[in-house]
GROMACS .gro file of C-alpha atoms in nm:
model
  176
    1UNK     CA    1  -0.559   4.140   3.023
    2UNK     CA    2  -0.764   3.862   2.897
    3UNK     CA    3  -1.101   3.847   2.714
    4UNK     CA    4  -1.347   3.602   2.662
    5UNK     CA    5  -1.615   3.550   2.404
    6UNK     CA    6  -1.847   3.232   2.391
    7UNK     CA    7  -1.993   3.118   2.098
    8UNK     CA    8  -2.251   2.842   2.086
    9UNK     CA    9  -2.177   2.562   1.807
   10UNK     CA   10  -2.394   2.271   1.672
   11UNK     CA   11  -2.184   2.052   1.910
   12UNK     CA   12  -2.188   2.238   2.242
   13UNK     CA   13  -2.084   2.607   2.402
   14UNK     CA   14  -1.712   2.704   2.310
   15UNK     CA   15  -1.529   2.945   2.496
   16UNK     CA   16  -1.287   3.156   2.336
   17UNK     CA   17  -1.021   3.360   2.488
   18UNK     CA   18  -0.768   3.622   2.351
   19UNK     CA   19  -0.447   3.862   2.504
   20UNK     CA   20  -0.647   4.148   2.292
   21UNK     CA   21  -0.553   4.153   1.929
   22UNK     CA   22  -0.458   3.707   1.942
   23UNK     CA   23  -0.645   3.405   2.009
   24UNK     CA   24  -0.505   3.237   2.337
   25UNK     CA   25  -0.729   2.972   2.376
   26UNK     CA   26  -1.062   2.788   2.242
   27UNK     CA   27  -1.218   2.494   2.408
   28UNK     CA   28  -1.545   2.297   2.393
   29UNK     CA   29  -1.672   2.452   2.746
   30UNK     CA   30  -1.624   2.126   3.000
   31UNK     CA   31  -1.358   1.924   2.763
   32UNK     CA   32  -1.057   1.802   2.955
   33UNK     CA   33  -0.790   2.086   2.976
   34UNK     CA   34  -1.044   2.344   2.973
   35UNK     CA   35  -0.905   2.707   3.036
   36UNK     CA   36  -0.557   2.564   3.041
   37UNK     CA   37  -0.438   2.929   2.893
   38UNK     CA   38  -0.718   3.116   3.071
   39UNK     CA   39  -0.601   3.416   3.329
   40UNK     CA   40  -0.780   3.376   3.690
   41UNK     CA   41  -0.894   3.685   3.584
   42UNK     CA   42  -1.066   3.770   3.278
   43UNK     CA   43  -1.354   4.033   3.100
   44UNK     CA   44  -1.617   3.924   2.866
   45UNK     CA   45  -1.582   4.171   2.589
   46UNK     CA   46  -1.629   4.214   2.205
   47UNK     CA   47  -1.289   4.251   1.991
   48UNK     CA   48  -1.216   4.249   1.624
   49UNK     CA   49  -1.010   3.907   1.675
   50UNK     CA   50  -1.338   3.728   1.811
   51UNK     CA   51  -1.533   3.903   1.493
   52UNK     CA   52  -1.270   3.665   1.303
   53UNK     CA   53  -1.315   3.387   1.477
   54UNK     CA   54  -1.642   3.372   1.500
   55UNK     CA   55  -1.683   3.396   1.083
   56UNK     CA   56  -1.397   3.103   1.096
   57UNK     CA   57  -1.615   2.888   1.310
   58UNK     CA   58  -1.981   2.981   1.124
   59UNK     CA   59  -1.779   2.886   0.816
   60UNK     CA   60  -1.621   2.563   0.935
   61UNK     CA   61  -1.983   2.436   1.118
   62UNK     CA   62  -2.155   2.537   0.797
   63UNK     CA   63  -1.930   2.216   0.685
   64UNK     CA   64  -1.683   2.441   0.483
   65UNK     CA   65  -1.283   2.513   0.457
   66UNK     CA   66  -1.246   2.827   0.628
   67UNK     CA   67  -0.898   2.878   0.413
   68UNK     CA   68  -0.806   3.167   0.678
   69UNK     CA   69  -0.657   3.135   1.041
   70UNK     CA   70  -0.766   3.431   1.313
   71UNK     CA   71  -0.426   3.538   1.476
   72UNK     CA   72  -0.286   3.266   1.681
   73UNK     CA   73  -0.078   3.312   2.003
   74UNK     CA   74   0.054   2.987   2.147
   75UNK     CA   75   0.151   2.989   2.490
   76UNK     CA   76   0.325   2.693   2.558
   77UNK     CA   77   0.621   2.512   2.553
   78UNK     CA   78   0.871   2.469   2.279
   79UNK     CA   79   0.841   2.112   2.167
   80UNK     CA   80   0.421   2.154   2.170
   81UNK     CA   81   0.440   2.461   1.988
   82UNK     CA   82   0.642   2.221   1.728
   83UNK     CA   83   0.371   1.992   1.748
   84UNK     CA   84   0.103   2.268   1.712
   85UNK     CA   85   0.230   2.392   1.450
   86UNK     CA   86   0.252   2.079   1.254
   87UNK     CA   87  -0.100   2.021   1.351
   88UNK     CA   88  -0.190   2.336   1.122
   89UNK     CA   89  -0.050   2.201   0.843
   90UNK     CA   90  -0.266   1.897   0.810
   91UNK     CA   91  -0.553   2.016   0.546
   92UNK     CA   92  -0.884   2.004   0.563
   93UNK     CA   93  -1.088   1.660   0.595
   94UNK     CA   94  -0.754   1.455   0.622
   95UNK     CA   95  -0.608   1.320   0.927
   96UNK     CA   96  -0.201   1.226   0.998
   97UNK     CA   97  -0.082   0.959   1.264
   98UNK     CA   98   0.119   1.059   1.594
   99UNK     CA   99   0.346   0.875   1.457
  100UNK     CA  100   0.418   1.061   1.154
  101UNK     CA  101   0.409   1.344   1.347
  102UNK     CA  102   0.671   1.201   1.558
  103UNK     CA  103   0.898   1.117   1.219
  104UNK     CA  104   0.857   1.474   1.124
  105UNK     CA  105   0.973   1.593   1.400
  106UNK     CA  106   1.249   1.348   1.434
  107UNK     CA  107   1.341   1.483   1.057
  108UNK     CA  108   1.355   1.857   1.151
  109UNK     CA  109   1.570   1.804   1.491
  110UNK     CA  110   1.795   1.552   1.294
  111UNK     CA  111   1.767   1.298   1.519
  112UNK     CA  112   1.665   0.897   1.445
  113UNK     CA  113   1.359   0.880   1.662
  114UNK     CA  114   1.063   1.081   1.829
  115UNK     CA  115   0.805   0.960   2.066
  116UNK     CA  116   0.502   0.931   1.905
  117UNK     CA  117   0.339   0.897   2.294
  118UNK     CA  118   0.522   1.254   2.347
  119UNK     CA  119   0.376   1.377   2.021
  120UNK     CA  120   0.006   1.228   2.157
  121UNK     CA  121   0.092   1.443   2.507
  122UNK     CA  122   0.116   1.763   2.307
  123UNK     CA  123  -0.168   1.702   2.075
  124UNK     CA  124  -0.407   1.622   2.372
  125UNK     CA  125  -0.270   1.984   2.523
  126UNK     CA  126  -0.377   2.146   2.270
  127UNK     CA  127  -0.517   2.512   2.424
  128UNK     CA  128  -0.669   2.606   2.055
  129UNK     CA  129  -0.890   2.356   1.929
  130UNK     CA  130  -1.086   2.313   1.633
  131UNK     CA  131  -0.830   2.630   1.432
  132UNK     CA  132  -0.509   2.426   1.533
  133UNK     CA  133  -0.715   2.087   1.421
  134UNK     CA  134  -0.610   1.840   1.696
  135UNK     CA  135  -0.906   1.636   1.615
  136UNK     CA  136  -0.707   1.519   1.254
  137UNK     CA  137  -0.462   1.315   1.476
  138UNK     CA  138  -0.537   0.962   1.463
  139UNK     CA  139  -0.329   0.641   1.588
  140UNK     CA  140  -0.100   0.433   1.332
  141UNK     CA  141  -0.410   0.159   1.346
  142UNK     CA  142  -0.657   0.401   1.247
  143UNK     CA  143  -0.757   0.426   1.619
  144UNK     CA  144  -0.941   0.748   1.672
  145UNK     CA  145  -0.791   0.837   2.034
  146UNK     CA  146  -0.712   1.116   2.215
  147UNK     CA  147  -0.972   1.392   2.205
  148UNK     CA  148  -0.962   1.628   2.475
  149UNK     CA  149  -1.345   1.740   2.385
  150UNK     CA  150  -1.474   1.381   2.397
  151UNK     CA  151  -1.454   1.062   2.132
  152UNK     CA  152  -1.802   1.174   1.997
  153UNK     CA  153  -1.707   1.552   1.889
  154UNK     CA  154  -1.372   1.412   1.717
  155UNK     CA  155  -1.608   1.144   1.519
  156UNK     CA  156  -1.835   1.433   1.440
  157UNK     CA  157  -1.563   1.670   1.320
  158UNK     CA  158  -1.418   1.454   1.112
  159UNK     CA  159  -1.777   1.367   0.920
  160UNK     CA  160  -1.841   1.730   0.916
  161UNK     CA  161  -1.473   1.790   0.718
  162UNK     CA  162  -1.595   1.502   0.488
  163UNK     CA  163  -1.319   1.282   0.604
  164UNK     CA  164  -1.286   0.963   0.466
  165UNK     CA  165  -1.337   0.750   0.727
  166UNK     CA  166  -1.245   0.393   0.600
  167UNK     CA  167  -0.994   0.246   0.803
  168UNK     CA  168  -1.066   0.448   1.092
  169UNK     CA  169  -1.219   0.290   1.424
  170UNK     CA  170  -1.301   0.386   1.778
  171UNK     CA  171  -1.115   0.124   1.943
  172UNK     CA  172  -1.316  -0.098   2.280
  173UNK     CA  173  -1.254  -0.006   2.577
  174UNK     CA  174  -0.881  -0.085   2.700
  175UNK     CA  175  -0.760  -0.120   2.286
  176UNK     CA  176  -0.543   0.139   2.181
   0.00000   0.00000   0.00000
């Protein structure tokens, strides 16, 4: 079975859903992708797991390092999990480039090159936002691209994690 809990953050509703004991899925309610891991079927209900999550997202909107991860269960493919995973490594108010991403990647499968476009697929897939920090990812240029839950929440997370922002840009319309 699937749950749901919603929780309503400083930028918009969130939607949170769980297999029972794992978080499945978290999205800003109405960002692209939404309920990507969400059953057809599903019960509003209150479980230990969104207790957790919820104290990880008061702490992280109260503009702090929540230095603890809720139970995570991804449900996807191999090479995004890879991707996902890497995501969870990037700390607190820092970002890391598809690219290098890619040249991890490339690293661990011993091989001499990764898509960084494929790497930018995976990131934008992303079923648990926010706690697997998709919003970090930024282009080689300093291009902030590629937020599922809208340009404007990714330049707000960022300033709420402190990031430094110099070098970092919103590119026009039609730049990338």
């Amino acid at each position: 079975m699937t749950y749901i809990y919603h929780y309503n953050s400083p930028l918009g509703g969130i939607t949170v859903s769980s297999n029972g004991s794992e978080i499945t899925g978290l999205w800003f309610d109405g960002q692209k992708y939404f309920g990507t891991a969400l059953a057809k079927e599903y019960e509003e209900k209150a479980l230990p797991v969104f207790d957790e999550t919820k104290k990880w997202l008061d702490i992280y909107f109260g503009g702090k390092d929540p230095k603890f991860t809720p139970p995570l269960k991804m449900e996807t493919t191999s090479f995004r999990k890879t991707v996902w995973e890497i995501l969870l490594t990037i700390p607190y108010g820092r970002t890391i480039t598809y690219g290098a991403i890619a040249e991890r990647i490339a690293g661990q499968k011993g091989v001499g090159r990764m898509s960084a476009q494929a790497v930018g697929g995976a990131v934008g897939h992303n079923a648990i936002s926010l706690i697997i920090p998709c919003h970090r990812v930024v282009g080689t240029n300093g291009s902030l691209t590629g937020y599922a839950g809208g340009m404007e929440k990714k330049v707000k997370l960022l300033a709420l994690e402190k990031t430094d922002m110099t070098g970092l840009f919103v590119p026009k319309k039609g730049m990338v």
